[in-house]
Tab-separated table of C-alpha atoms in Angstrom:
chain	number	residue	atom	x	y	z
A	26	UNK	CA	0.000	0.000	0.000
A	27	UNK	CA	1.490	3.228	-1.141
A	28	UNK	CA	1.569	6.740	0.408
A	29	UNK	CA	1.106	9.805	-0.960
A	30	UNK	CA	3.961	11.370	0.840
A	31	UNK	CA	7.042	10.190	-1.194
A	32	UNK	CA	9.946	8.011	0.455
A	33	UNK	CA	12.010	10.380	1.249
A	34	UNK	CA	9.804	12.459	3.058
A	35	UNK	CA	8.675	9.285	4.915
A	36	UNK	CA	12.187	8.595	5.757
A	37	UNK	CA	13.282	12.121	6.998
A	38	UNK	CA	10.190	12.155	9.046
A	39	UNK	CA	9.524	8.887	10.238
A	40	UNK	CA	11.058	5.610	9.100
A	41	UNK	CA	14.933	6.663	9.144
A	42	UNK	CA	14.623	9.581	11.904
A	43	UNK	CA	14.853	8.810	15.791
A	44	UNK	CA	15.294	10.424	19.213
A	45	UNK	CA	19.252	11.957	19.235
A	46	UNK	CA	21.264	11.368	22.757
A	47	UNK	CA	24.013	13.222	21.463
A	48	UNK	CA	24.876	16.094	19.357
A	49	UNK	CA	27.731	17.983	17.441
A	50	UNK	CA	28.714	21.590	18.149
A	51	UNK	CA	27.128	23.163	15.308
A	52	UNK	CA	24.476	25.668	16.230
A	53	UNK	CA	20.932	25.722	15.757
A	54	UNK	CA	19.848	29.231	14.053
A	55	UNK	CA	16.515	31.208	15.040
A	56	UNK	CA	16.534	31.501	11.348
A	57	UNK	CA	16.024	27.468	11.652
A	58	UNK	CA	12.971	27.447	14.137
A	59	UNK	CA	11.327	30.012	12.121
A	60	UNK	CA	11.188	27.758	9.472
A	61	UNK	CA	10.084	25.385	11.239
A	62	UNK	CA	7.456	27.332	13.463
A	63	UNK	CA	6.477	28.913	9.303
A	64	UNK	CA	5.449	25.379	8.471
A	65	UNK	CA	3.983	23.524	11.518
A	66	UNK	CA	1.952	26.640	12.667
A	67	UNK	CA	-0.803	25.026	9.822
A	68	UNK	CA	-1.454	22.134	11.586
A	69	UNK	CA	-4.768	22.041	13.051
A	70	UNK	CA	-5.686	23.024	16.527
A	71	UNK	CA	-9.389	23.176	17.569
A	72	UNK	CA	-10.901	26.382	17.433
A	73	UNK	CA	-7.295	27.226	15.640
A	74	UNK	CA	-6.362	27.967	19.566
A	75	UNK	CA	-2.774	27.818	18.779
A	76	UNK	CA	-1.954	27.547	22.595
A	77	UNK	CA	1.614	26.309	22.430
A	78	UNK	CA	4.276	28.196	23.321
A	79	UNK	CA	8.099	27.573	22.118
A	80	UNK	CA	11.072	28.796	24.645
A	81	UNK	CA	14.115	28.562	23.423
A	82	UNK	CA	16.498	28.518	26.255
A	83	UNK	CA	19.883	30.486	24.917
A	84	UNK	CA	21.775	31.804	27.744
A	85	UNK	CA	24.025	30.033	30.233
A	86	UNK	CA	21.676	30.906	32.551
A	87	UNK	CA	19.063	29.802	31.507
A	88	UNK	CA	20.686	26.599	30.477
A	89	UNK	CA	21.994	26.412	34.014
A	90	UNK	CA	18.445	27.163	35.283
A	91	UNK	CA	16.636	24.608	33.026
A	92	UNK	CA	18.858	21.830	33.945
A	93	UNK	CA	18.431	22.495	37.496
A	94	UNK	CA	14.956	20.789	37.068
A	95	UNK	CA	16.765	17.782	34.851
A	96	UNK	CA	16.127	14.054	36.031
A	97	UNK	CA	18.772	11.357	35.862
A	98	UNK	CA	20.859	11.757	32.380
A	99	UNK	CA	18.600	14.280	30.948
A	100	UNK	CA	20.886	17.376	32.275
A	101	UNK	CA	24.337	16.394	31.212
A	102	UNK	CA	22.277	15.542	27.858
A	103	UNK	CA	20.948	19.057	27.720
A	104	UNK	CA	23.875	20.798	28.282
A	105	UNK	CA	25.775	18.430	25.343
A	106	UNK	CA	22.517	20.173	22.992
A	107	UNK	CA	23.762	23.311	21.004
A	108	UNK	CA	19.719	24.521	21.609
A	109	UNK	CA	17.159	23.391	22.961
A	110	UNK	CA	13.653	24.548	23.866
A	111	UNK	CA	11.107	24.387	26.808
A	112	UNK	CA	6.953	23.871	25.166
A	113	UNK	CA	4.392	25.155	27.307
A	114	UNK	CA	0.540	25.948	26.842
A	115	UNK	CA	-0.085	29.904	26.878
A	116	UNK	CA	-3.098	29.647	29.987
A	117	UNK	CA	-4.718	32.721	28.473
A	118	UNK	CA	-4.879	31.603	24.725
A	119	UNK	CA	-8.182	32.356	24.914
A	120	UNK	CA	-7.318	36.131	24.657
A	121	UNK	CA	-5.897	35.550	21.254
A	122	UNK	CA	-8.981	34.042	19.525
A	123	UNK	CA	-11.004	37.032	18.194
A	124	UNK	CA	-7.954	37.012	16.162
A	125	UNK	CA	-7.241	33.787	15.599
A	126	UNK	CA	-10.727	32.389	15.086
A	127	UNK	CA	-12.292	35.566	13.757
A	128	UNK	CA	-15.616	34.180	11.712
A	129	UNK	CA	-16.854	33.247	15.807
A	130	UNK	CA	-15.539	35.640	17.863
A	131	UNK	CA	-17.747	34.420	20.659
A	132	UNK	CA	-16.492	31.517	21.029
A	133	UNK	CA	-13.728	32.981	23.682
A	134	UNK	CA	-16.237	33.749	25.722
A	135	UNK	CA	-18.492	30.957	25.107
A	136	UNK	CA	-16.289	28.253	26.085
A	137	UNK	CA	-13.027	29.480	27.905
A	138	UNK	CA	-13.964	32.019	30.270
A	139	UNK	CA	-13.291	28.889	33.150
A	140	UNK	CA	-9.353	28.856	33.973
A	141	UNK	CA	-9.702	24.773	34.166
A	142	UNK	CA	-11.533	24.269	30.688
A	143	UNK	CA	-8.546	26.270	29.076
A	144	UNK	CA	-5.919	23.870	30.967
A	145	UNK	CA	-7.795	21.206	29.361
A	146	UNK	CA	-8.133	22.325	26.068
A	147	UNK	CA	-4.883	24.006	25.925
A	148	UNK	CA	-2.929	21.076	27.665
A	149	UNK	CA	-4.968	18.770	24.590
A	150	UNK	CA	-4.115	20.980	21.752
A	151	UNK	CA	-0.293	22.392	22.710
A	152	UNK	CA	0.780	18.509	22.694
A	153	UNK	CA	-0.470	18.083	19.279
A	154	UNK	CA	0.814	21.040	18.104
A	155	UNK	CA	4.285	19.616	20.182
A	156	UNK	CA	3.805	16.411	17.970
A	157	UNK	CA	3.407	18.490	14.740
A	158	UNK	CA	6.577	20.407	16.329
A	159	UNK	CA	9.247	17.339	16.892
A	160	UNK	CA	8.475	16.493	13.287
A	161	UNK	CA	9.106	19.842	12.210
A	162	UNK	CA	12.334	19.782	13.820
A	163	UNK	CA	12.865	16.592	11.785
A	164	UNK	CA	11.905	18.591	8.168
A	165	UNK	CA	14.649	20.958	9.150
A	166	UNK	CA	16.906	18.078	8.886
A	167	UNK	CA	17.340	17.876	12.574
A	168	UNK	CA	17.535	15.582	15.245
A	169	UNK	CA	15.257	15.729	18.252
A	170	UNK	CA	15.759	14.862	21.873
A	171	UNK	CA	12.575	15.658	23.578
A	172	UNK	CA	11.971	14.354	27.320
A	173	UNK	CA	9.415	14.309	30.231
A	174	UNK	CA	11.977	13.557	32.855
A	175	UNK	CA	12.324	17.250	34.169
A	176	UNK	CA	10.475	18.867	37.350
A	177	UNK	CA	8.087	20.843	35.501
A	178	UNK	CA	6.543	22.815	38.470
A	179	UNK	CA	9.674	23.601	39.146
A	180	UNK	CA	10.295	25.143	35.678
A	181	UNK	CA	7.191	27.212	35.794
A	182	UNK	CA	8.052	28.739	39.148
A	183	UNK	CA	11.489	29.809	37.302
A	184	UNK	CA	10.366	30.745	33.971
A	185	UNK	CA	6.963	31.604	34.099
A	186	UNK	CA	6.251	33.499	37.178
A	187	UNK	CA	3.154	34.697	37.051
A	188	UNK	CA	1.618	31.249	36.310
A	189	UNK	CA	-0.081	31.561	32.996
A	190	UNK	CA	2.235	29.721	31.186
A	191	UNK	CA	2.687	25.843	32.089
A	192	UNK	CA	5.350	23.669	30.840
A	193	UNK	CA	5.029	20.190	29.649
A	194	UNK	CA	7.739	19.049	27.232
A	195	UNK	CA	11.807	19.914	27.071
A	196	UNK	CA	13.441	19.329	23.435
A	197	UNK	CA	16.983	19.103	22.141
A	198	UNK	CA	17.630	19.819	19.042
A	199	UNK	CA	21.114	20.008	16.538
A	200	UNK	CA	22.720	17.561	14.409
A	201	UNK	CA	23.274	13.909	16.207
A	202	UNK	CA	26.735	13.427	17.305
A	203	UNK	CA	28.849	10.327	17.890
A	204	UNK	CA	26.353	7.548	18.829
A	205	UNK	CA	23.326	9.650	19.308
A	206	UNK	CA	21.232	6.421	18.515
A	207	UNK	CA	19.792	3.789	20.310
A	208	UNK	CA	18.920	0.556	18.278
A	209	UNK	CA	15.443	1.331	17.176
A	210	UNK	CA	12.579	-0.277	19.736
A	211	UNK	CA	9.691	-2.623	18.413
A	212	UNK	CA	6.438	-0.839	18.154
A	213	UNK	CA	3.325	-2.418	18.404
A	214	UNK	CA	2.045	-4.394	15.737
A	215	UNK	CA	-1.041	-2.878	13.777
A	216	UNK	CA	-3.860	-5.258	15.610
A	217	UNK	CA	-2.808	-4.500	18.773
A	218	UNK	CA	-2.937	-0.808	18.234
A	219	UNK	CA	-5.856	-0.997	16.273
A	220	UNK	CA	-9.455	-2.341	16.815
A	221	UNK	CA	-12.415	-1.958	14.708
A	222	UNK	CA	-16.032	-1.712	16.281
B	23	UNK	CA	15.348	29.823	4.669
B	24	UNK	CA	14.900	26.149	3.434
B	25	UNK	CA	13.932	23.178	4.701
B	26	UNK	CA	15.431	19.621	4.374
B	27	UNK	CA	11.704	18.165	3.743
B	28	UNK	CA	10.762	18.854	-0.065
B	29	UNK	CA	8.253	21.504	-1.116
B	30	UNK	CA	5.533	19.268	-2.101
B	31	UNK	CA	5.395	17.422	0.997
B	32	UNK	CA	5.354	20.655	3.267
B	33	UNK	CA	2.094	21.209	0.932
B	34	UNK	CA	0.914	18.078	1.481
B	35	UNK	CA	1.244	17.531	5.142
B	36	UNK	CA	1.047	21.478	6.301
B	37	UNK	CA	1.030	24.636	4.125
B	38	UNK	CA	-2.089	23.220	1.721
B	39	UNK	CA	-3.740	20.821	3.840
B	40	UNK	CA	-6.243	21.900	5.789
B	41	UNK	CA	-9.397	20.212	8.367
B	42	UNK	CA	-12.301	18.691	6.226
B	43	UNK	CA	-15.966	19.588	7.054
B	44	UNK	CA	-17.298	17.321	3.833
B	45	UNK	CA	-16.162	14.285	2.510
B	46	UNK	CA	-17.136	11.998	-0.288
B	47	UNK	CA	-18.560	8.808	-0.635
B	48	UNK	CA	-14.913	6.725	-1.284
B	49	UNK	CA	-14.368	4.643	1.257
B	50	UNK	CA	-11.623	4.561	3.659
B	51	UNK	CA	-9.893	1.087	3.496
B	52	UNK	CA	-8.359	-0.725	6.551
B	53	UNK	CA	-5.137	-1.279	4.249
B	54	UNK	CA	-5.057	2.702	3.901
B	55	UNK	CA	-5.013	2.862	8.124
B	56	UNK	CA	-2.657	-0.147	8.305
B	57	UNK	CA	0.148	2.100	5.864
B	58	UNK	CA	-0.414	5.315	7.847
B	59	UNK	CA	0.009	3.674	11.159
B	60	UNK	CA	3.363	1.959	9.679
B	61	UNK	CA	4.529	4.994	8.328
B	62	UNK	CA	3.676	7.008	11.927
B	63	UNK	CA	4.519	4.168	14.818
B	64	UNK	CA	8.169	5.108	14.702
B	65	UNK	CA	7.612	9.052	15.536
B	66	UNK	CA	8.836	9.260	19.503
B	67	UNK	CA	6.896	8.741	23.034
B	68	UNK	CA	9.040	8.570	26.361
B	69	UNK	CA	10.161	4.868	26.807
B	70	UNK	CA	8.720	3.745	23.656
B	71	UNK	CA	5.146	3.760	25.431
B	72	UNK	CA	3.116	3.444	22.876
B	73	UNK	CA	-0.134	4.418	24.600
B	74	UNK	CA	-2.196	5.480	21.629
B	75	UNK	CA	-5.042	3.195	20.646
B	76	UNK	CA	-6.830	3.634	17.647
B	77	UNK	CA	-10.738	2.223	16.931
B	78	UNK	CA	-11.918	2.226	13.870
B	79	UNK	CA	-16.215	2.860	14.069
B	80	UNK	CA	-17.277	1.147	10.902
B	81	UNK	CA	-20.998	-0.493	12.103
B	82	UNK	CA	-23.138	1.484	11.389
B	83	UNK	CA	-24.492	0.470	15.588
B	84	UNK	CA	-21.342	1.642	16.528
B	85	UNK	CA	-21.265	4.677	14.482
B	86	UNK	CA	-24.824	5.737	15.841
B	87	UNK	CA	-23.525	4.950	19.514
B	88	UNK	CA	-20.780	7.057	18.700
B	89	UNK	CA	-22.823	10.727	17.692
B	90	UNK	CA	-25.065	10.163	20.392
B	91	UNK	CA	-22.425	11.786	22.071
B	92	UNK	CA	-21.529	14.290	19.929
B	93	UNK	CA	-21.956	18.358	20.405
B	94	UNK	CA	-23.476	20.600	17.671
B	95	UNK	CA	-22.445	19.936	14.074
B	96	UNK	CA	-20.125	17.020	15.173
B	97	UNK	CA	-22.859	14.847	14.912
B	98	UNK	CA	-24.480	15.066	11.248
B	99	UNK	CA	-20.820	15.846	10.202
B	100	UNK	CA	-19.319	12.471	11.524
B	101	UNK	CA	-22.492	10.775	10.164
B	102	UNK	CA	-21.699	12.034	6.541
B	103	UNK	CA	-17.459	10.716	6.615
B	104	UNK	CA	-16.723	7.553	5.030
B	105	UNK	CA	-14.789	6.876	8.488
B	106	UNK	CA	-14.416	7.958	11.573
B	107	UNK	CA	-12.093	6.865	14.436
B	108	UNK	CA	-11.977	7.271	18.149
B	109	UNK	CA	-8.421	8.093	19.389
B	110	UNK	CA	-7.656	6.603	23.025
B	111	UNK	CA	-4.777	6.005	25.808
B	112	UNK	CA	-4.644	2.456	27.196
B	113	UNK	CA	-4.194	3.363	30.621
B	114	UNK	CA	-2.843	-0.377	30.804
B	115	UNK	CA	0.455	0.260	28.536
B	116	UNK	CA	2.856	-0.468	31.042
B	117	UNK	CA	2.004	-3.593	30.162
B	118	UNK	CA	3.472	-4.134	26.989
B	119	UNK	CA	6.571	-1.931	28.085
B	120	UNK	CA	9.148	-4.928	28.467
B	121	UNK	CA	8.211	-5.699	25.268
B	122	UNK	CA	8.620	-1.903	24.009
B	123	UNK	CA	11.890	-1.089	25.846
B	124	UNK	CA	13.564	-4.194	26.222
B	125	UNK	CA	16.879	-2.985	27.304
B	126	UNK	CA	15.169	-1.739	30.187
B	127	UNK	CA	12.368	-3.420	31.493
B	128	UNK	CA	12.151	-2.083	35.066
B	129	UNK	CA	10.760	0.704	33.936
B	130	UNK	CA	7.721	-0.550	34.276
B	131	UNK	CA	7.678	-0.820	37.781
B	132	UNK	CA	9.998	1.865	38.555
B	133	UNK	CA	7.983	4.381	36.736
B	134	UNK	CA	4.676	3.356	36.211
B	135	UNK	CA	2.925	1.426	38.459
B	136	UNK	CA	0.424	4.363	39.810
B	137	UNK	CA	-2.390	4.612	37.569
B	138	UNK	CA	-2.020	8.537	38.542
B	139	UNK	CA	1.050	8.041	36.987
B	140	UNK	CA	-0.126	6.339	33.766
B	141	UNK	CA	-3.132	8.698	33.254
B	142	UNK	CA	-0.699	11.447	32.864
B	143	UNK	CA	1.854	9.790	30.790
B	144	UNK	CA	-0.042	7.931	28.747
B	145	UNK	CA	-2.596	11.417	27.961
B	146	UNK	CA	0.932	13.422	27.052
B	147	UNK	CA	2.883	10.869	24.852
B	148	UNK	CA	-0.726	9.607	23.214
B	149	UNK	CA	-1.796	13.140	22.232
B	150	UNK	CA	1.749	13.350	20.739
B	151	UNK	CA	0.872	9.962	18.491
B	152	UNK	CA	-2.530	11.566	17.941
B	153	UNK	CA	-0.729	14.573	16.213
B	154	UNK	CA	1.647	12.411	14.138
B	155	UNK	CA	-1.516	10.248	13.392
B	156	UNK	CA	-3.244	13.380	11.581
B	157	UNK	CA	-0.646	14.270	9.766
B	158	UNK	CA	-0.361	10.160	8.620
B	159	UNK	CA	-3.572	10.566	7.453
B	160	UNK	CA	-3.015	13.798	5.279
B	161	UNK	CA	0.644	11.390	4.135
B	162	UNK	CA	-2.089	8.830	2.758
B	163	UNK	CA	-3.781	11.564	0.584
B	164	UNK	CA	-6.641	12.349	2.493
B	165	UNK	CA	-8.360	14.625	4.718
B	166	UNK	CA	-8.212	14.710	8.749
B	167	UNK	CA	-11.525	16.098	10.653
B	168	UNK	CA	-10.609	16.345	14.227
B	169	UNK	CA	-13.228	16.853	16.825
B	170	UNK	CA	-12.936	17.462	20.352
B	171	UNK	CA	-16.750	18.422	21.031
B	172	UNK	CA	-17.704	14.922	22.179
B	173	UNK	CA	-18.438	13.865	26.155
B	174	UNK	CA	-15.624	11.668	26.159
B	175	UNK	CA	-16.666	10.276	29.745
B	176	UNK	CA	-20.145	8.844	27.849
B	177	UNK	CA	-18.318	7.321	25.071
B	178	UNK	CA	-15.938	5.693	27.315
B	179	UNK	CA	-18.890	4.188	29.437
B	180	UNK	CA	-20.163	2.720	25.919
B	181	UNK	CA	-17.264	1.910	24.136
B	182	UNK	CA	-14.332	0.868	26.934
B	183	UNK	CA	-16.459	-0.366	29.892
B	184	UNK	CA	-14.079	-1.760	31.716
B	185	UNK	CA	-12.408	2.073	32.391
B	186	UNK	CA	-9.094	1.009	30.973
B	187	UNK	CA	-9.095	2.814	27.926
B	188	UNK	CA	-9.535	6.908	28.139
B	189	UNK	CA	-10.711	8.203	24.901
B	190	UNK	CA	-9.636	12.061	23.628
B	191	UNK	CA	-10.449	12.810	20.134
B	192	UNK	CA	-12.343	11.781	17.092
B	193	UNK	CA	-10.961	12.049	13.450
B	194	UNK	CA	-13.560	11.829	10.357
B	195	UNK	CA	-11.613	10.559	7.615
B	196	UNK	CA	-11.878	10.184	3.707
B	197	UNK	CA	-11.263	12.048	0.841
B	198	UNK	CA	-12.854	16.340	0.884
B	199	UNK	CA	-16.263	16.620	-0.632
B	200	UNK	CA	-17.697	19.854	-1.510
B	201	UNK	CA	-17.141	23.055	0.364
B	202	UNK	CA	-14.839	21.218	2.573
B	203	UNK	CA	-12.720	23.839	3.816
B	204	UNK	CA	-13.344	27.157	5.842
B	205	UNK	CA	-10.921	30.015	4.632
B	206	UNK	CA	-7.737	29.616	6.181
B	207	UNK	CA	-7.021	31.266	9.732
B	208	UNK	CA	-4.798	33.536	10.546
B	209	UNK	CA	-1.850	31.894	13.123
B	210	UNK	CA	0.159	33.941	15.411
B	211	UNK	CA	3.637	35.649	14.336
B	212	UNK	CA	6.835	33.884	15.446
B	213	UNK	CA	7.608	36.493	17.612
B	214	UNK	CA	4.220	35.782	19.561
B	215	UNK	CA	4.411	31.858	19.736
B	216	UNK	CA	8.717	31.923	20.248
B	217	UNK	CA	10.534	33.699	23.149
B	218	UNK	CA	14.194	33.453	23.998
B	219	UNK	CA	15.401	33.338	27.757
């Protein structure tokens, strides 16, 4: 069964691309993840709510301050990263959708005036958008390290003070260094993935 | 700037794709699921977990079962695509993690044997899949309709009654039919989505 999306694209994306441990020294532009941000921003959020929001961490530190929150290997792995980038849902998203959702206006008001509807929503739709985002990363031609294994509480108190922005996701990103690849892991087969009612 | 990933499949998956509101009649073949979940099993979750599980409502019992709990337009809409799946966590992945990450198969019980736990992992790294998943679907040459107005909690009762599956989003899927698009959206600037600390 073919795809529509050639082989290549397939490849970069998916088939030949997987999580980088390690990277080399050359940098990662904001010229880069403005390309990137320019072509995932089109993938579909509901009510186009665009909540996620991309940090990329620069300074020392910052760096230093990130990795304070780190679990196990993932600091020494972050600090090895020449960027890498902290995701969090924007809490008050909602104020941006008379702009971004401007045929319905009302819906801001209509469905996320409650703080804990727009964590949900937000929380939902920022971790698709950070799915559409990793393979972005990939259609850049670079590797991705992303990881859960950070205090992320503890990065909101740092970063986000005022509590409107919560973080969920941590991402390195460059060119994989030496051994940056573990063997690839089975996935599960199609039937046990997939059911049909 | 350029990206690595070739014009026509930036179209494809992102800059010319867009969500579907009609579809036609041609159906939407299990062998056309089967290559997109091939093609998008091998995008990253932490530890390989794999929580994403994928039900395909093809009776037309199930279908009905399905709309009854559906808000507004989500309903008639669903009704009217040549398929439509529900998109779930199995809050019971840990199970299949040895399997998954065999080179380290504690981490089952280091990591995830509170179902407080799971129910947070397995929400994050599955609404990750379910973003690669859409954009499989747009790789296969046809349209994605995600919908998040559903009561989740009802369909769960009805479809998973044994609580172990937690269902999230619904996807009509086919190829567009007439009028299928709204006018494109504006998304937020770079500078409004990307900060640097």
């Amino acid at each position: 069964m073919s795809l529509t999306l050639d082989a290549a694209a397939q490849d970069l994306l998916f088939r030949e691309a997987q999580t980088a441990n390690t990277f080399t020294d050359e940098p990662v532009t904001d010229e880069q993840i403005q390309a990137i941000y320019d072509l995932v921003k089109y993938a579909p959020t509901a009510f186009n709510q665009s909540p996620l929001r991309i940090t990329l961490v620069r300074s020392e530190q910052s760096r230093q301050r990130l990795v304070n929150h780190a679990m196990g290997a993932n600091g020494p792995k972050t600090l090895s990263a020449p960027l890498t980038v902290l995701l969090s849902v924007d809490l008050d998203f909602h104020e941006k959708l008379p702009t971004l959702f401007p045929h319905a206006p009302g819906v801001k008001d209509a469905f996320f005036s409650e703080l804990a509807t727009r964590e949900a929503a937000g929380s939902l739709n920022a971790t698709l958008q950070a799915g559409y985002f990793i393979l972005g990363i990939r259609a850049a031609g670079l590797a991705a390290g992303p990881m859960t294994g950070f205090d992320f509480g503890g990065i909101d108190k740092d970063f986000f003070g005022d509590g409107k922005q919560k973080s969920f996701l941590v991402i390195n990103i460059g060119k994989p260094g030496a051994d940056a690849f573990f063997p690839r892991s089975p996935r599960l087969a199609f039937d046990e993935a997939v059911a049909t009612v």
